[in-house]
mmCIF file of C-alpha atoms in Angstrom:
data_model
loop_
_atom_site.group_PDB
_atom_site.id
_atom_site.type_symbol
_atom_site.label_atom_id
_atom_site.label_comp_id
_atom_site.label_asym_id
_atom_site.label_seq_id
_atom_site.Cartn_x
_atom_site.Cartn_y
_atom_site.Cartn_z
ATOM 1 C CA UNK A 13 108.692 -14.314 122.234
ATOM 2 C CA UNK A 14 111.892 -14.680 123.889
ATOM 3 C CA UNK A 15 112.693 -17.799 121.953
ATOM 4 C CA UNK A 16 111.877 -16.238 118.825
ATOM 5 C CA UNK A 17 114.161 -13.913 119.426
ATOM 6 C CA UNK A 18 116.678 -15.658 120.341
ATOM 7 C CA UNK A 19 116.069 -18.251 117.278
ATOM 8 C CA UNK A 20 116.646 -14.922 115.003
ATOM 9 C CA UNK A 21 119.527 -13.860 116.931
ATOM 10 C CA UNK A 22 121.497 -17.151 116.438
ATOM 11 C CA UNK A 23 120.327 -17.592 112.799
ATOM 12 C CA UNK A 24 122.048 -14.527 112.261
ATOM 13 C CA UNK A 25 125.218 -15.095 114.265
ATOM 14 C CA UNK A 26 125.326 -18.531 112.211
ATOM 15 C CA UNK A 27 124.806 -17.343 109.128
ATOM 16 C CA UNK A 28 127.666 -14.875 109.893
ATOM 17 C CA UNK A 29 129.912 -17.002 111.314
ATOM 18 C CA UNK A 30 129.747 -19.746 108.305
ATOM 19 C CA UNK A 31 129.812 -17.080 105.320
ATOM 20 C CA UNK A 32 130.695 -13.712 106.845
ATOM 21 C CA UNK A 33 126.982 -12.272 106.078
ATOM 22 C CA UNK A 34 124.132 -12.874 108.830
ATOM 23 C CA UNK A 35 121.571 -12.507 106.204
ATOM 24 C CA UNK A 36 119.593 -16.214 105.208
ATOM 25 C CA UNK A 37 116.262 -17.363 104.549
ATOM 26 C CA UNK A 38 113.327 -16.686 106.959
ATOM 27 C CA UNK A 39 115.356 -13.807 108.725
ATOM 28 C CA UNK A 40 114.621 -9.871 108.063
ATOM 29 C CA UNK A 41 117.316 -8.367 106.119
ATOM 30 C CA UNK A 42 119.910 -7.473 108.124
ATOM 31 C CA UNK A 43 121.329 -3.965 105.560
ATOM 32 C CA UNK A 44 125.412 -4.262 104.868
ATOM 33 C CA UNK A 45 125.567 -0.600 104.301
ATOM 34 C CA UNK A 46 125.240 1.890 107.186
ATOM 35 C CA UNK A 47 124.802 4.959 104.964
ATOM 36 C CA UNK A 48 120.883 4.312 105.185
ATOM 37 C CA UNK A 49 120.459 5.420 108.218
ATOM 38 C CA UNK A 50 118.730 2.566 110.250
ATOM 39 C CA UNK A 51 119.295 -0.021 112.511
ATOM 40 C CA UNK A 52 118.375 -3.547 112.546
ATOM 41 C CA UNK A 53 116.002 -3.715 115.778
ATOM 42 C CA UNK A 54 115.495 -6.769 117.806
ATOM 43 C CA UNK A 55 113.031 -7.030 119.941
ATOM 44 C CA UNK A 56 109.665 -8.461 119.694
ATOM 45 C CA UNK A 57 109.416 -7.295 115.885
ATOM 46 C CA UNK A 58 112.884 -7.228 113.818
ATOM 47 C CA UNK A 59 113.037 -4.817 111.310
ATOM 48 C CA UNK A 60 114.840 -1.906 110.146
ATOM 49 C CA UNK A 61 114.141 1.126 112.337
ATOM 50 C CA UNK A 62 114.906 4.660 111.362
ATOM 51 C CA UNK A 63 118.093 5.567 113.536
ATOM 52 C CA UNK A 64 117.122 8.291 115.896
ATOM 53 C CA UNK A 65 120.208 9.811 116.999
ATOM 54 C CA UNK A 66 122.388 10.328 113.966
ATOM 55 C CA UNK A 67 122.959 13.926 114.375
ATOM 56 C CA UNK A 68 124.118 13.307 117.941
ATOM 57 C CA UNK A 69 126.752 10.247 116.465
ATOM 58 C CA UNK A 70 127.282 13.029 114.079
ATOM 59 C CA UNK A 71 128.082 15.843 116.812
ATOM 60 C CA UNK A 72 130.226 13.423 118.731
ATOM 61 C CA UNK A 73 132.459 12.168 115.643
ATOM 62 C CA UNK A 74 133.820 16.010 115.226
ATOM 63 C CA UNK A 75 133.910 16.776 118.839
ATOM 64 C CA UNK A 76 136.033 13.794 119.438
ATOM 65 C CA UNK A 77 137.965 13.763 116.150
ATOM 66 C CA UNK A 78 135.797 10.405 115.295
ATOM 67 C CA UNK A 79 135.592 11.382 111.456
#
């Protein structure tokens, strides 16, 4: 599992570095817009996850003057 990952993780850093998108073939789609709301998780499955604190980013980003 841990190789997997890792195999994933470096396909996308590749892909990246060589054409500034970490998408390629055989990897889950890695989404180039954030306005979605979800995440890319890795883990033992990668996939798009919903993103479960938005509203608290959200909170934070007036608080701090983020926006």
């Amino acid at each position: 599992k841990d190789r997997a990952l890792s195999e994933t993780v470096l396909g996308y850093v590749a892909n990246f570095a060589a054409a500034g998108d970490p998408n390629g073939p055989g990897l889950p789609p890695w989404a180039a817009d954030d306005s979605s709301a979800t995440i890319l998780e890795l883990g033992e499955d990668v996939a798009p996850v919903p993103e479960k604190y938005l509203a608290l980013y959200a909170i934070m980003d007036r608080m701090y003057g983020w926006e």
